[in-house]
CSV table of C-alpha atoms in Angstrom, one decimal:
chain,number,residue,atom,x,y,z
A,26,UNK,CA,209.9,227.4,218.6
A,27,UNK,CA,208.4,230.6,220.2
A,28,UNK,CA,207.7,230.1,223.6
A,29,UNK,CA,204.0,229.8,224.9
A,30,UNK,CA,203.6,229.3,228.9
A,31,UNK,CA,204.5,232.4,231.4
A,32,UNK,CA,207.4,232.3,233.5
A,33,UNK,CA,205.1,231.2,236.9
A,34,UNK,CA,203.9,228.4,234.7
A,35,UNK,CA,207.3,226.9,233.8
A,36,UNK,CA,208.2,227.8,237.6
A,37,UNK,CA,205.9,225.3,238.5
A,38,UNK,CA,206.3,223.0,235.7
A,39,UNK,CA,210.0,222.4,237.0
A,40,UNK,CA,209.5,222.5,240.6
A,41,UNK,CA,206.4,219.5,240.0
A,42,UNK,CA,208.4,218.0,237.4
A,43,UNK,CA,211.9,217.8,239.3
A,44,UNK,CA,209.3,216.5,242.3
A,45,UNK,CA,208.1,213.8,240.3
A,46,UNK,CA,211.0,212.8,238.7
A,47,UNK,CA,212.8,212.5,241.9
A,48,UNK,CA,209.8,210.3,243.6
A,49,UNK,CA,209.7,207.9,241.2
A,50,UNK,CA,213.5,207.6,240.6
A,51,UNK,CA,213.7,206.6,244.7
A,52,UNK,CA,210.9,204.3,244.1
A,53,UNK,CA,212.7,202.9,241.1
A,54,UNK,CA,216.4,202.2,242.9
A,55,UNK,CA,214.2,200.3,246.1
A,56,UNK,CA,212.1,197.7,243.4
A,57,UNK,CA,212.7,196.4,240.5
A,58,UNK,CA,211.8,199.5,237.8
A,59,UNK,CA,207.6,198.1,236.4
A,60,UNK,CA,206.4,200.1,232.8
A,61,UNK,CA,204.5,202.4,234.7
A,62,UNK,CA,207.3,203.8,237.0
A,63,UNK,CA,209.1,204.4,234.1
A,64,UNK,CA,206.4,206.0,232.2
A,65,UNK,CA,205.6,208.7,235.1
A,66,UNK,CA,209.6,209.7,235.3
A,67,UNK,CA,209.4,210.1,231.4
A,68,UNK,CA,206.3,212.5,231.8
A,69,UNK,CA,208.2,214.4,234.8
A,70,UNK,CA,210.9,214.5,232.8
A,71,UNK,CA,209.2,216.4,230.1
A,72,UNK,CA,207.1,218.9,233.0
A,73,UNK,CA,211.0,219.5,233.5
A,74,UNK,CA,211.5,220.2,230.1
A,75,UNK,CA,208.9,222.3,229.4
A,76,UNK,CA,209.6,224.7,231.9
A,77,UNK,CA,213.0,225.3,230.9
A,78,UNK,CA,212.2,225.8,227.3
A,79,UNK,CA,208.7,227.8,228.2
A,80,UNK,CA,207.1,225.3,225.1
A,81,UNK,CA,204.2,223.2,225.5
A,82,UNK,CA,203.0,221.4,223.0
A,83,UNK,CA,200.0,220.6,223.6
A,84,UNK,CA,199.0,224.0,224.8
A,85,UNK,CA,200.5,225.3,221.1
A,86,UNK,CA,198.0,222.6,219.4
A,87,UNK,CA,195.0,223.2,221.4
A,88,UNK,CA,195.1,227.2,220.5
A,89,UNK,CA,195.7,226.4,216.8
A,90,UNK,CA,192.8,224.4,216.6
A,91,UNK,CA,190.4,228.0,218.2
């Protein structure tokens, strides 16, 4: 997997991701969890994930279709 986003992207990536995550995990432990609270944690979650591993994939797909 070589890696395709620079080092201020992933920065951000986790910092937003971590944000988001954390948001919706408090919002989560006050009500009862709905599909969309989970789905938004999932998808900060991977933010997180992509900045640690500096791999996106949709960024790799979109410059192998140019």
């Amino acid at each position: 997997m070589k890696q395709n986003i620079g080092t201020i992207d992933a920065m951000l990536r986790i910092s937003l991701g971590l944000t988001v995550l954390a948001w919706y995990i408090a919002k989560m432990s006050r009500q009862q969890p709905s599909g969309t609270q989970l789905l938004v944690s999932l998808m900060g979650a991977q933010k997180v994930a992509e900045g640690i591993t500096r791999y996106c994939p949709l960024t790799d797909a979109v410059k192998s279709m140019k």
